């Protein structure tokens, strides 16, 4: 027995030493041979950068592929399936872009802290995401409503970069933007700034054919800003409310017909029957007067064509830019033929005055509010307590 005791101690000591070594490597992964090369070669993610999953459900104009250290975003025209695709790789600042990123993708370091917006519809996303302070330039600073935007302009923190086709390249460089958001299918005039070595990032939210699809572009902007979680939360809240309102109108009867647009420069501009606006009328329990039309964008018609199709429409939706109070008198004076329309006679004109309402600054990212306005006009009994925000029935004679 005396000879066995030291042997037992030796075995116990050896076992204890073995488990100490195992425990050491378990709590010190940097020293583990299987992890050392990977950790040494992979750059650290910048503190605060979110890799939260971003799911796109409604927008047709962009797709997202998410990897461990970067995202690939493909952008295309949601109204036309052509070969034009704008490709961007979003890589967190402080990291080296992965060698796996395809060479035809423009690398954007995120979060972007300084950028230029080209349209108020783009600006709406930054207002929604509380990121106005990151906008350093815009083509136009007129007719803006947002107090923070106006303050930034007054303090010189948002510069006016010139008008489309005549941008001030030197001023743009002095603003030191990391990216410039552009809408390539508009008039644009971006040739003057293509050589500034500043990434031009395509934004096509305005071409989406559904209200929730347009609003979902806030997730794209959120990814640029490193605010994915906020973008997801804000969109989810908007989506939930929109769907509740849509359900409220699903079985409503009768469904009124709605005329839209007005004469300008000899033509009546209308949107097609498969457009964003036609979809929103349907969601509000109404029928667009050109519902059989298959176009997703806008079309120009002569007065006679519109009169034949829409003179008996129950409502008439107008988006106007009028200094002062809009009225039926103002509408009549713009074209006396309007008085022959049923909606005019029965005082069922639904309008939004862009000079008095921040429509383009907010409406693109809160479609549920626009939908509630339309329901209030078409079916007031469904939303008796709703106070119109953008669209309302015209009552002023």
mmCIF file of C-alpha atoms in Angstrom:
data_model
loop_
_atom_site.group_PDB
_atom_site.id
_atom_site.type_symbol
_atom_site.label_atom_id
_atom_site.label_comp_id
_atom_site.label_asym_id
_atom_site.label_seq_id
_atom_site.Cartn_x
_atom_site.Cartn_y
_atom_site.Cartn_z
ATOM 1 C CA UNK A 1 0.000 0.000 0.000
ATOM 2 C CA UNK A 2 2.824 2.438 0.836
ATOM 3 C CA UNK A 3 4.212 2.033 -2.658
ATOM 4 C CA UNK A 4 0.834 2.699 -4.335
ATOM 5 C CA UNK A 5 0.184 6.056 -2.684
ATOM 6 C CA UNK A 6 2.931 8.042 -4.500
ATOM 7 C CA UNK A 7 1.727 6.487 -7.749
ATOM 8 C CA UNK A 8 -1.789 7.762 -7.156
ATOM 9 C CA UNK A 9 -0.467 11.251 -6.389
ATOM 10 C CA UNK A 10 1.551 11.245 -9.582
ATOM 11 C CA UNK A 11 -1.540 10.303 -11.616
ATOM 12 C CA UNK A 12 -3.653 12.994 -9.941
ATOM 13 C CA UNK A 13 -0.994 15.617 -10.556
ATOM 14 C CA UNK A 14 -0.688 14.666 -14.207
ATOM 15 C CA UNK A 15 -4.456 14.827 -14.693
ATOM 16 C CA UNK A 16 -4.661 18.220 -13.012
ATOM 17 C CA UNK A 17 -1.858 19.579 -15.168
ATOM 18 C CA UNK A 18 -3.580 18.323 -18.321
ATOM 19 C CA UNK A 19 -6.882 20.014 -17.470
ATOM 20 C CA UNK A 20 -5.093 23.256 -16.581
ATOM 21 C CA UNK A 21 -3.544 23.311 -20.055
ATOM 22 C CA UNK A 22 -6.940 22.628 -21.667
ATOM 23 C CA UNK A 23 -8.576 25.339 -19.561
ATOM 24 C CA UNK A 24 -5.859 27.826 -20.494
ATOM 25 C CA UNK A 25 -6.469 27.386 -24.230
ATOM 26 C CA UNK A 26 -10.221 27.443 -23.720
ATOM 27 C CA UNK A 27 -10.151 30.873 -22.093
ATOM 28 C CA UNK A 28 -7.380 32.247 -24.329
ATOM 29 C CA UNK A 29 -8.620 31.715 -27.903
ATOM 30 C CA UNK A 30 -5.958 34.016 -29.260
ATOM 31 C CA UNK A 31 -3.418 31.400 -28.318
ATOM 32 C CA UNK A 32 -5.321 28.509 -29.882
ATOM 33 C CA UNK A 33 -3.549 27.318 -33.041
ATOM 34 C CA UNK A 34 -6.854 26.858 -34.861
ATOM 35 C CA UNK A 35 -7.863 30.551 -34.365
ATOM 36 C CA UNK A 36 -4.607 32.468 -34.540
ATOM 37 C CA UNK A 37 -4.236 32.878 -38.302
ATOM 38 C CA UNK A 38 -7.885 33.816 -38.819
ATOM 39 C CA UNK A 39 -7.862 36.458 -36.097
ATOM 40 C CA UNK A 40 -4.559 37.834 -37.228
ATOM 41 C CA UNK A 41 -5.686 38.299 -40.818
ATOM 42 C CA UNK A 42 -9.239 39.562 -40.227
ATOM 43 C CA UNK A 43 -9.550 43.295 -39.394
ATOM 44 C CA UNK A 44 -11.675 44.208 -36.434
ATOM 45 C CA UNK A 45 -15.144 45.566 -37.093
ATOM 46 C CA UNK A 46 -15.491 49.216 -36.202
ATOM 47 C CA UNK A 47 -17.074 49.700 -32.802
ATOM 48 C CA UNK A 48 -20.743 50.531 -33.085
ATOM 49 C CA UNK A 49 -21.192 49.189 -36.629
ATOM 50 C CA UNK A 50 -24.328 47.073 -36.873
ATOM 51 C CA UNK A 51 -24.528 43.949 -38.969
ATOM 52 C CA UNK A 52 -28.196 43.518 -38.221
ATOM 53 C CA UNK A 53 -30.035 41.573 -40.888
ATOM 54 C CA UNK A 54 -31.880 43.771 -43.390
ATOM 55 C CA UNK A 55 -34.742 42.072 -45.214
ATOM 56 C CA UNK A 56 -36.307 43.682 -48.291
ATOM 57 C CA UNK A 57 -39.942 42.689 -48.835
ATOM 58 C CA UNK A 58 -41.589 45.383 -50.963
ATOM 59 C CA UNK A 59 -38.960 47.431 -52.809
ATOM 60 C CA UNK A 60 -38.164 46.105 -56.284
ATOM 61 C CA UNK A 61 -35.355 48.525 -57.039
ATOM 62 C CA UNK A 62 -32.619 47.078 -54.831
ATOM 63 C CA UNK A 63 -31.440 43.798 -53.386
ATOM 64 C CA UNK A 64 -29.109 43.067 -50.486
ATOM 65 C CA UNK A 65 -26.669 40.188 -50.040
ATOM 66 C CA UNK A 66 -25.141 40.147 -46.600
ATOM 67 C CA UNK A 67 -21.767 38.631 -45.703
ATOM 68 C CA UNK A 68 -19.704 38.633 -42.514
ATOM 69 C CA UNK A 69 -17.837 41.858 -43.190
ATOM 70 C CA UNK A 70 -19.639 43.535 -46.088
ATOM 71 C CA UNK A 71 -22.898 43.872 -47.990
ATOM 72 C CA UNK A 72 -23.461 43.770 -51.734
ATOM 73 C CA UNK A 73 -26.294 45.969 -52.994
ATOM 74 C CA UNK A 74 -27.640 45.836 -56.547
ATOM 75 C CA UNK A 75 -29.839 48.737 -57.690
ATOM 76 C CA UNK A 76 -31.972 48.799 -60.842
ATOM 77 C CA UNK A 77 -35.028 50.559 -62.226
ATOM 78 C CA UNK A 78 -38.085 48.965 -60.551
ATOM 79 C CA UNK A 79 -40.294 49.966 -63.487
ATOM 80 C CA UNK A 80 -38.168 48.465 -66.266
ATOM 81 C CA UNK A 81 -36.216 45.230 -66.414
ATOM 82 C CA UNK A 82 -33.148 46.229 -68.383
ATOM 83 C CA UNK A 83 -29.469 45.439 -68.033
ATOM 84 C CA UNK A 84 -28.545 48.581 -66.088
ATOM 85 C CA UNK A 85 -27.538 47.579 -62.568
ATOM 86 C CA UNK A 86 -25.706 49.856 -60.150
ATOM 87 C CA UNK A 87 -23.529 47.839 -57.779
ATOM 88 C CA UNK A 88 -22.219 48.868 -54.366
ATOM 89 C CA UNK A 89 -20.294 47.081 -51.638
ATOM 90 C CA UNK A 90 -20.855 48.502 -48.157
ATOM 91 C CA UNK A 91 -17.814 47.966 -45.967
ATOM 92 C CA UNK A 92 -17.506 49.209 -42.360
ATOM 93 C CA UNK A 93 -14.949 51.946 -41.824
ATOM 94 C CA UNK A 94 -11.738 50.756 -40.238
ATOM 95 C CA UNK A 95 -11.777 47.463 -42.115
ATOM 96 C CA UNK A 96 -10.035 46.307 -45.230
ATOM 97 C CA UNK A 97 -12.440 45.494 -48.089
ATOM 98 C CA UNK A 98 -12.644 41.753 -48.594
ATOM 99 C CA UNK A 99 -10.869 40.265 -51.598
ATOM 100 C CA UNK A 100 -14.138 38.415 -52.254
ATOM 101 C CA UNK A 101 -15.911 41.622 -53.313
ATOM 102 C CA UNK A 102 -16.423 41.486 -57.101
ATOM 103 C CA UNK A 103 -14.384 44.125 -58.967
ATOM 104 C CA UNK A 104 -17.439 45.740 -60.582
ATOM 105 C CA UNK A 105 -18.803 46.877 -57.198
ATOM 106 C CA UNK A 106 -18.109 50.413 -55.965
ATOM 107 C CA UNK A 107 -16.881 50.217 -52.378
ATOM 108 C CA UNK A 108 -18.616 52.558 -49.926
ATOM 109 C CA UNK A 109 -17.154 52.936 -46.443
ATOM 110 C CA UNK A 110 -19.909 52.989 -43.822
ATOM 111 C CA UNK A 111 -21.250 54.620 -41.811
ATOM 112 C CA UNK A 112 -21.287 57.559 -44.214
ATOM 113 C CA UNK A 113 -20.951 60.795 -42.235
ATOM 114 C CA UNK A 114 -21.068 63.454 -44.968
ATOM 115 C CA UNK A 115 -23.127 63.289 -48.155
ATOM 116 C CA UNK A 116 -25.035 65.308 -50.735
ATOM 117 C CA UNK A 117 -28.738 64.807 -51.557
ATOM 118 C CA UNK A 118 -30.044 65.679 -55.001
ATOM 119 C CA UNK A 119 -33.788 65.624 -54.252
ATOM 120 C CA UNK A 120 -36.196 66.360 -51.439
ATOM 121 C CA UNK A 121 -37.493 62.791 -51.751
ATOM 122 C CA UNK A 122 -34.020 61.578 -50.814
ATOM 123 C CA UNK A 123 -33.868 64.094 -47.973
ATOM 124 C CA UNK A 124 -37.067 62.611 -46.518
ATOM 125 C CA UNK A 125 -35.131 59.493 -45.541
ATOM 126 C CA UNK A 126 -32.541 61.463 -43.580
ATOM 127 C CA UNK A 127 -35.241 63.421 -41.780
ATOM 128 C CA UNK A 128 -36.943 60.146 -40.861
ATOM 129 C CA UNK A 129 -33.690 58.590 -39.626
ATOM 130 C CA UNK A 130 -32.693 61.694 -37.640
ATOM 131 C CA UNK A 131 -29.605 62.185 -39.801
ATOM 132 C CA UNK A 132 -30.110 65.659 -41.269
ATOM 133 C CA UNK A 133 -26.780 66.755 -39.794
ATOM 134 C CA UNK A 134 -25.016 64.358 -42.170
ATOM 135 C CA UNK A 135 -26.378 66.106 -45.272
ATOM 136 C CA UNK A 136 -23.867 68.763 -46.366
ATOM 137 C CA UNK A 137 -25.256 69.831 -49.744
ATOM 138 C CA UNK A 138 -28.398 70.075 -51.907
ATOM 139 C CA UNK A 139 -29.223 71.589 -55.321
ATOM 140 C CA UNK A 140 -32.121 73.668 -53.992
ATOM 141 C CA UNK A 141 -32.873 75.009 -50.544
ATOM 142 C CA UNK A 142 -36.209 76.680 -51.356
ATOM 143 C CA UNK A 143 -39.611 75.708 -49.987
ATOM 144 C CA UNK A 144 -38.272 73.481 -47.224
ATOM 145 C CA UNK A 145 -40.214 73.045 -44.000
ATOM 146 C CA UNK A 146 -38.111 70.933 -41.643
ATOM 147 C CA UNK A 147 -36.758 73.191 -38.855
ATOM 148 C CA UNK A 148 -33.463 71.327 -38.527
ATOM 149 C CA UNK A 149 -32.817 71.465 -42.269
ATOM 150 C CA UNK A 150 -33.548 75.191 -42.322
ATOM 151 C CA UNK A 151 -31.242 75.730 -39.353
ATOM 152 C CA UNK A 152 -28.434 73.778 -41.038
ATOM 153 C CA UNK A 153 -28.858 75.912 -44.157
ATOM 154 C CA UNK A 154 -28.893 79.153 -42.145
ATOM 155 C CA UNK A 155 -25.662 78.143 -40.400
ATOM 156 C CA UNK A 156 -24.002 77.259 -43.686
ATOM 157 C CA UNK A 157 -23.779 73.562 -42.865
ATOM 158 C CA UNK A 158 -25.814 72.607 -45.934
ATOM 159 C CA UNK A 159 -24.496 74.244 -49.087
ATOM 160 C CA UNK A 160 -26.423 74.958 -52.280
ATOM 161 C CA UNK A 161 -24.476 73.116 -54.965
ATOM 162 C CA UNK A 162 -26.237 74.574 -58.017
ATOM 163 C CA UNK A 163 -29.000 73.401 -60.294
ATOM 164 C CA UNK A 164 -29.226 70.284 -62.447
ATOM 165 C CA UNK A 165 -26.821 70.541 -65.344
ATOM 166 C CA UNK A 166 -24.905 73.396 -63.726
ATOM 167 C CA UNK A 167 -23.439 72.046 -60.505
ATOM 168 C CA UNK A 168 -20.652 73.943 -58.747
ATOM 169 C CA UNK A 169 -17.839 71.387 -58.750
ATOM 170 C CA UNK A 170 -15.514 73.488 -56.584
ATOM 171 C CA UNK A 171 -18.182 73.988 -53.940
ATOM 172 C CA UNK A 172 -18.975 70.279 -53.941
ATOM 173 C CA UNK A 173 -15.318 69.463 -53.333
ATOM 174 C CA UNK A 174 -15.146 72.007 -50.522
ATOM 175 C CA UNK A 175 -18.090 70.309 -48.786
ATOM 176 C CA UNK A 176 -16.018 67.110 -48.667
ATOM 177 C CA UNK A 177 -18.870 64.610 -49.131
ATOM 178 C CA UNK A 178 -18.139 60.905 -48.956
ATOM 179 C CA UNK A 179 -20.915 60.103 -51.456
ATOM 180 C CA UNK A 180 -23.465 61.898 -53.636
ATOM 181 C CA UNK A 181 -26.956 60.428 -53.959
ATOM 182 C CA UNK A 182 -28.216 60.728 -57.531
ATOM 183 C CA UNK A 183 -31.288 59.840 -59.572
ATOM 184 C CA UNK A 184 -29.823 58.878 -62.966
ATOM 185 C CA UNK A 185 -33.165 58.737 -64.782
ATOM 186 C CA UNK A 186 -33.959 62.372 -64.027
ATOM 187 C CA UNK A 187 -32.446 65.248 -66.009
ATOM 188 C CA UNK A 188 -29.430 65.024 -63.746
ATOM 189 C CA UNK A 189 -26.576 66.710 -65.558
ATOM 190 C CA UNK A 190 -24.109 64.673 -63.533
ATOM 191 C CA UNK A 191 -21.348 64.779 -66.134
ATOM 192 C CA UNK A 192 -19.773 67.756 -64.360
ATOM 193 C CA UNK A 193 -19.338 65.822 -61.126
ATOM 194 C CA UNK A 194 -18.496 62.346 -62.414
ATOM 195 C CA UNK A 195 -14.778 63.165 -62.414
ATOM 196 C CA UNK A 196 -14.633 64.468 -58.837
ATOM 197 C CA UNK A 197 -13.588 61.089 -57.428
ATOM 198 C CA UNK A 198 -16.680 61.032 -55.204
ATOM 199 C CA UNK A 199 -18.894 57.932 -55.479
ATOM 200 C CA UNK A 200 -22.268 58.638 -57.094
ATOM 201 C CA UNK A 201 -24.800 56.390 -55.366
ATOM 202 C CA UNK A 202 -28.022 55.715 -57.252
ATOM 203 C CA UNK A 203 -31.318 56.270 -55.422
ATOM 204 C CA UNK A 204 -34.491 55.087 -57.180
ATOM 205 C CA UNK A 205 -37.070 55.057 -54.424
ATOM 206 C CA UNK A 206 -39.256 57.461 -56.388
ATOM 207 C CA UNK A 207 -39.677 54.840 -59.132
ATOM 208 C CA UNK A 208 -41.205 52.174 -56.908
ATOM 209 C CA UNK A 209 -44.758 51.184 -57.830
ATOM 210 C CA UNK A 210 -46.089 50.573 -54.313
ATOM 211 C CA UNK A 211 -46.226 52.895 -51.280
ATOM 212 C CA UNK A 212 -44.471 50.414 -48.989
ATOM 213 C CA UNK A 213 -41.897 49.734 -51.692
ATOM 214 C CA UNK A 214 -41.007 53.410 -51.840
ATOM 215 C CA UNK A 215 -40.875 53.703 -48.061
ATOM 216 C CA UNK A 216 -38.623 50.648 -47.770
ATOM 217 C CA UNK A 217 -35.787 52.617 -49.339
ATOM 218 C CA UNK A 218 -35.271 54.051 -45.868
ATOM 219 C CA UNK A 219 -33.552 50.711 -45.150
ATOM 220 C CA UNK A 220 -31.070 51.416 -47.951
ATOM 221 C CA UNK A 221 -30.272 54.818 -46.482
ATOM 222 C CA UNK A 222 -30.100 53.260 -43.006
ATOM 223 C CA UNK A 223 -27.431 50.831 -44.233
ATOM 224 C CA UNK A 224 -25.406 53.734 -45.619
ATOM 225 C CA UNK A 225 -25.629 55.475 -42.246
ATOM 226 C CA UNK A 226 -25.016 52.422 -40.069
ATOM 227 C CA UNK A 227 -28.543 52.750 -38.667
ATOM 228 C CA UNK A 228 -29.940 49.400 -39.773
ATOM 229 C CA UNK A 229 -31.734 48.694 -36.512
ATOM 230 C CA UNK A 230 -33.499 52.061 -36.536
ATOM 231 C CA UNK A 231 -34.407 51.688 -40.212
ATOM 232 C CA UNK A 232 -35.925 48.268 -39.584
ATOM 233 C CA UNK A 233 -37.908 49.521 -36.591
ATOM 234 C CA UNK A 234 -39.282 52.606 -38.321
ATOM 235 C CA UNK A 235 -40.294 50.714 -41.423
ATOM 236 C CA UNK A 236 -41.922 47.921 -39.410
ATOM 237 C CA UNK A 237 -44.064 50.477 -37.564
ATOM 238 C CA UNK A 238 -45.102 52.122 -40.836
ATOM 239 C CA UNK A 239 -45.842 48.754 -42.453
ATOM 240 C CA UNK A 240 -47.997 47.600 -39.532
ATOM 241 C CA UNK A 241 -50.127 50.745 -39.535
ATOM 242 C CA UNK A 242 -50.445 50.729 -43.323
ATOM 243 C CA UNK A 243 -51.663 47.144 -43.347
ATOM 244 C CA UNK A 244 -54.194 47.864 -40.611
ATOM 245 C CA UNK A 245 -55.624 50.742 -42.642
ATOM 246 C CA UNK A 246 -55.615 48.672 -45.815
ATOM 247 C CA UNK A 247 -57.548 45.934 -44.036
ATOM 248 C CA UNK A 248 -60.039 48.520 -42.801
ATOM 249 C CA UNK A 249 -60.930 49.303 -46.427
ATOM 250 C CA UNK A 250 -60.706 45.824 -47.879
ATOM 251 C CA UNK A 251 -64.444 45.142 -48.044
ATOM 252 C CA UNK A 252 -65.729 48.695 -48.240
ATOM 253 C CA UNK A 253 -68.565 49.326 -50.671
ATOM 254 C CA UNK A 254 -69.157 51.206 -52.845
ATOM 255 C CA UNK A 255 -65.670 52.070 -54.039
ATOM 256 C CA UNK A 256 -65.548 55.621 -55.430
ATOM 257 C CA UNK A 257 -63.608 56.415 -58.598
ATOM 258 C CA UNK A 258 -60.749 58.913 -58.459
ATOM 259 C CA UNK A 259 -59.447 61.267 -61.137
ATOM 260 C CA UNK A 260 -55.909 62.635 -60.781
ATOM 261 C CA UNK A 261 -53.782 65.425 -62.233
ATOM 262 C CA UNK A 262 -54.523 68.573 -64.221
ATOM 263 C CA UNK A 263 -53.689 70.378 -67.451
ATOM 264 C CA UNK A 264 -50.163 71.766 -67.730
ATOM 265 C CA UNK A 265 -48.589 73.196 -70.875
ATOM 266 C CA UNK A 266 -51.304 71.717 -73.053
ATOM 267 C CA UNK A 267 -51.140 68.208 -71.610
ATOM 268 C CA UNK A 268 -52.798 66.404 -68.732
ATOM 269 C CA UNK A 269 -50.154 64.440 -66.868
ATOM 270 C CA UNK A 270 -51.510 61.263 -65.274
ATOM 271 C CA UNK A 271 -49.947 58.193 -63.729
ATOM 272 C CA UNK A 272 -50.603 54.729 -65.105
ATOM 273 C CA UNK A 273 -52.995 52.152 -63.732
ATOM 274 C CA UNK A 274 -50.136 50.095 -62.257
ATOM 275 C CA UNK A 275 -48.458 53.050 -60.572
ATOM 276 C CA UNK A 276 -47.675 53.879 -56.966
ATOM 277 C CA UNK A 277 -50.608 56.291 -56.767
ATOM 278 C CA UNK A 278 -53.123 53.902 -58.334
ATOM 279 C CA UNK A 279 -52.060 51.295 -55.782
ATOM 280 C CA UNK A 280 -52.612 53.734 -52.936
ATOM 281 C CA UNK A 281 -56.090 54.607 -54.189
ATOM 282 C CA UNK A 282 -56.934 50.891 -54.200
ATOM 283 C CA UNK A 283 -55.596 50.494 -50.676
ATOM 284 C CA UNK A 284 -57.805 53.414 -49.612
ATOM 285 C CA UNK A 285 -60.923 51.671 -50.891
ATOM 286 C CA UNK A 286 -61.212 53.538 -54.198
ATOM 287 C CA UNK A 287 -60.693 52.857 -57.895
ATOM 288 C CA UNK A 288 -58.382 54.854 -60.121
ATOM 289 C CA UNK A 289 -60.119 56.199 -63.217
ATOM 290 C CA UNK A 290 -57.450 54.574 -65.420
ATOM 291 C CA UNK A 291 -57.333 51.307 -63.501
ATOM 292 C CA UNK A 292 -57.207 49.247 -66.721
ATOM 293 C CA UNK A 293 -54.089 51.058 -67.913
ATOM 294 C CA UNK A 294 -50.939 48.911 -67.653
ATOM 295 C CA UNK A 295 -48.361 51.693 -67.294
ATOM 296 C CA UNK A 296 -46.350 52.027 -64.082
ATOM 297 C CA UNK A 297 -45.061 55.534 -64.726
ATOM 298 C CA UNK A 298 -46.544 58.800 -65.937
ATOM 299 C CA UNK A 299 -48.188 59.520 -69.276
ATOM 300 C CA UNK A 300 -49.428 62.674 -71.009
ATOM 301 C CA UNK A 301 -52.990 62.794 -72.346
ATOM 302 C CA UNK A 302 -55.020 65.488 -74.055
ATOM 303 C CA UNK A 303 -57.994 67.058 -72.305
ATOM 304 C CA UNK A 304 -60.557 65.175 -74.366
ATOM 305 C CA UNK A 305 -59.111 61.782 -73.414
ATOM 306 C CA UNK A 306 -59.142 62.611 -69.716
ATOM 307 C CA UNK A 307 -62.634 64.068 -69.906
ATOM 308 C CA UNK A 308 -63.975 60.959 -71.601
ATOM 309 C CA UNK A 309 -62.467 58.684 -68.954
ATOM 310 C CA UNK A 310 -62.729 60.802 -65.820
ATOM 311 C CA UNK A 311 -65.444 63.453 -66.046
ATOM 312 C CA UNK A 312 -67.774 61.275 -63.949
ATOM 313 C CA UNK A 313 -65.172 60.332 -61.325
ATOM 314 C CA UNK A 314 -66.430 60.755 -57.764
ATOM 315 C CA UNK A 315 -63.230 62.395 -56.477
ATOM 316 C CA UNK A 316 -60.407 64.406 -57.983
ATOM 317 C CA UNK A 317 -56.951 64.269 -56.434
ATOM 318 C CA UNK A 318 -54.664 67.278 -56.946
ATOM 319 C CA UNK A 319 -51.105 68.019 -55.915
ATOM 320 C CA UNK A 320 -50.680 71.785 -56.338
ATOM 321 C CA UNK A 321 -48.042 74.393 -55.648
ATOM 322 C CA UNK A 322 -50.045 77.526 -54.996
ATOM 323 C CA UNK A 323 -48.998 80.624 -53.112
ATOM 324 C CA UNK A 324 -51.774 81.439 -50.677
ATOM 325 C CA UNK A 325 -54.979 79.548 -50.025
ATOM 326 C CA UNK A 326 -56.148 77.194 -52.736
ATOM 327 C CA UNK A 327 -59.839 77.218 -53.689
ATOM 328 C CA UNK A 328 -62.407 76.150 -56.264
ATOM 329 C CA UNK A 329 -62.162 79.651 -57.697
ATOM 330 C CA UNK A 330 -58.420 79.218 -58.256
ATOM 331 C CA UNK A 331 -59.040 75.845 -59.883
ATOM 332 C CA UNK A 332 -61.745 77.241 -62.159
ATOM 333 C CA UNK A 333 -59.601 80.193 -63.235
ATOM 334 C CA UNK A 334 -56.785 77.870 -64.264
ATOM 335 C CA UNK A 335 -59.140 76.150 -66.766
ATOM 336 C CA UNK A 336 -62.863 76.852 -66.972
ATOM 337 C CA UNK A 337 -63.493 73.387 -68.432
ATOM 338 C CA UNK A 338 -62.824 71.895 -65.001
ATOM 339 C CA UNK A 339 -66.273 73.008 -63.886
ATOM 340 C CA UNK A 340 -67.793 70.261 -66.052
ATOM 341 C CA UNK A 341 -66.238 67.507 -63.953
ATOM 342 C CA UNK A 342 -68.493 65.743 -61.467
ATOM 343 C CA UNK A 343 -65.914 65.979 -58.666
ATOM 344 C CA UNK A 344 -65.749 69.747 -59.133
ATOM 345 C CA UNK A 345 -69.522 70.138 -59.169
ATOM 346 C CA UNK A 346 -69.985 68.029 -56.047
ATOM 347 C CA UNK A 347 -67.037 69.634 -54.240
ATOM 348 C CA UNK A 348 -65.078 66.413 -53.947
ATOM 349 C CA UNK A 349 -61.624 67.699 -54.816
ATOM 350 C CA UNK A 350 -58.917 66.198 -52.581
ATOM 351 C CA UNK A 351 -55.766 68.308 -52.631
ATOM 352 C CA UNK A 352 -52.351 68.887 -51.098
ATOM 353 C CA UNK A 353 -50.694 72.291 -51.450
ATOM 354 C CA UNK A 354 -46.920 71.841 -51.627
ATOM 355 C CA UNK A 355 -46.379 75.434 -50.527
ATOM 356 C CA UNK A 356 -48.124 74.707 -47.229
ATOM 357 C CA UNK A 357 -47.409 71.023 -46.540
ATOM 358 C CA UNK A 358 -44.023 69.208 -46.272
ATOM 359 C CA UNK A 359 -45.222 66.526 -48.663
ATOM 360 C CA UNK A 360 -41.942 65.607 -50.329
ATOM 361 C CA UNK A 361 -39.961 65.952 -47.098
ATOM 362 C CA UNK A 362 -42.041 63.400 -45.207
ATOM 363 C CA UNK A 363 -44.727 61.596 -47.212
ATOM 364 C CA UNK A 364 -42.375 59.194 -49.084
ATOM 365 C CA UNK A 365 -41.409 57.543 -45.791
ATOM 366 C CA UNK A 366 -44.775 57.637 -44.043
ATOM 367 C CA UNK A 367 -47.232 56.127 -46.544
ATOM 368 C CA UNK A 368 -49.552 55.165 -43.708
ATOM 369 C CA UNK A 369 -50.245 58.849 -43.041
ATOM 370 C CA UNK A 370 -51.019 59.535 -46.707
ATOM 371 C CA UNK A 371 -53.268 56.474 -46.775
ATOM 372 C CA UNK A 372 -55.151 57.692 -43.704
ATOM 373 C CA UNK A 373 -55.671 61.082 -45.390
ATOM 374 C CA UNK A 374 -57.158 59.437 -48.478
ATOM 375 C CA UNK A 375 -59.410 57.152 -46.438
ATOM 376 C CA UNK A 376 -60.620 60.168 -44.487
ATOM 377 C CA UNK A 377 -61.582 61.851 -47.777
ATOM 378 C CA UNK A 378 -63.110 58.825 -49.519
ATOM 379 C CA UNK A 379 -64.687 57.098 -46.490
ATOM 380 C CA UNK A 380 -64.832 59.617 -43.617
ATOM 381 C CA UNK A 381 -66.890 57.300 -41.396
ATOM 382 C CA UNK A 382 -63.993 54.832 -41.235
ATOM 383 C CA UNK A 383 -61.609 57.338 -39.633
ATOM 384 C CA UNK A 384 -63.801 59.901 -37.859
ATOM 385 C CA UNK A 385 -61.001 61.158 -35.594
ATOM 386 C CA UNK A 386 -58.229 61.444 -38.174
ATOM 387 C CA UNK A 387 -56.883 64.941 -38.796
ATOM 388 C CA UNK A 388 -55.546 65.324 -42.362
ATOM 389 C CA UNK A 389 -51.820 65.863 -42.620
ATOM 390 C CA UNK A 390 -51.207 66.162 -46.382
ATOM 391 C CA UNK A 391 -54.381 65.547 -48.402
ATOM 392 C CA UNK A 392 -57.749 66.997 -47.451
ATOM 393 C CA UNK A 393 -61.063 67.829 -49.060
ATOM 394 C CA UNK A 394 -61.083 71.255 -50.661
ATOM 395 C CA UNK A 395 -63.831 73.321 -49.034
ATOM 396 C CA UNK A 396 -62.794 76.876 -49.849
ATOM 397 C CA UNK A 397 -64.920 78.430 -52.584
#
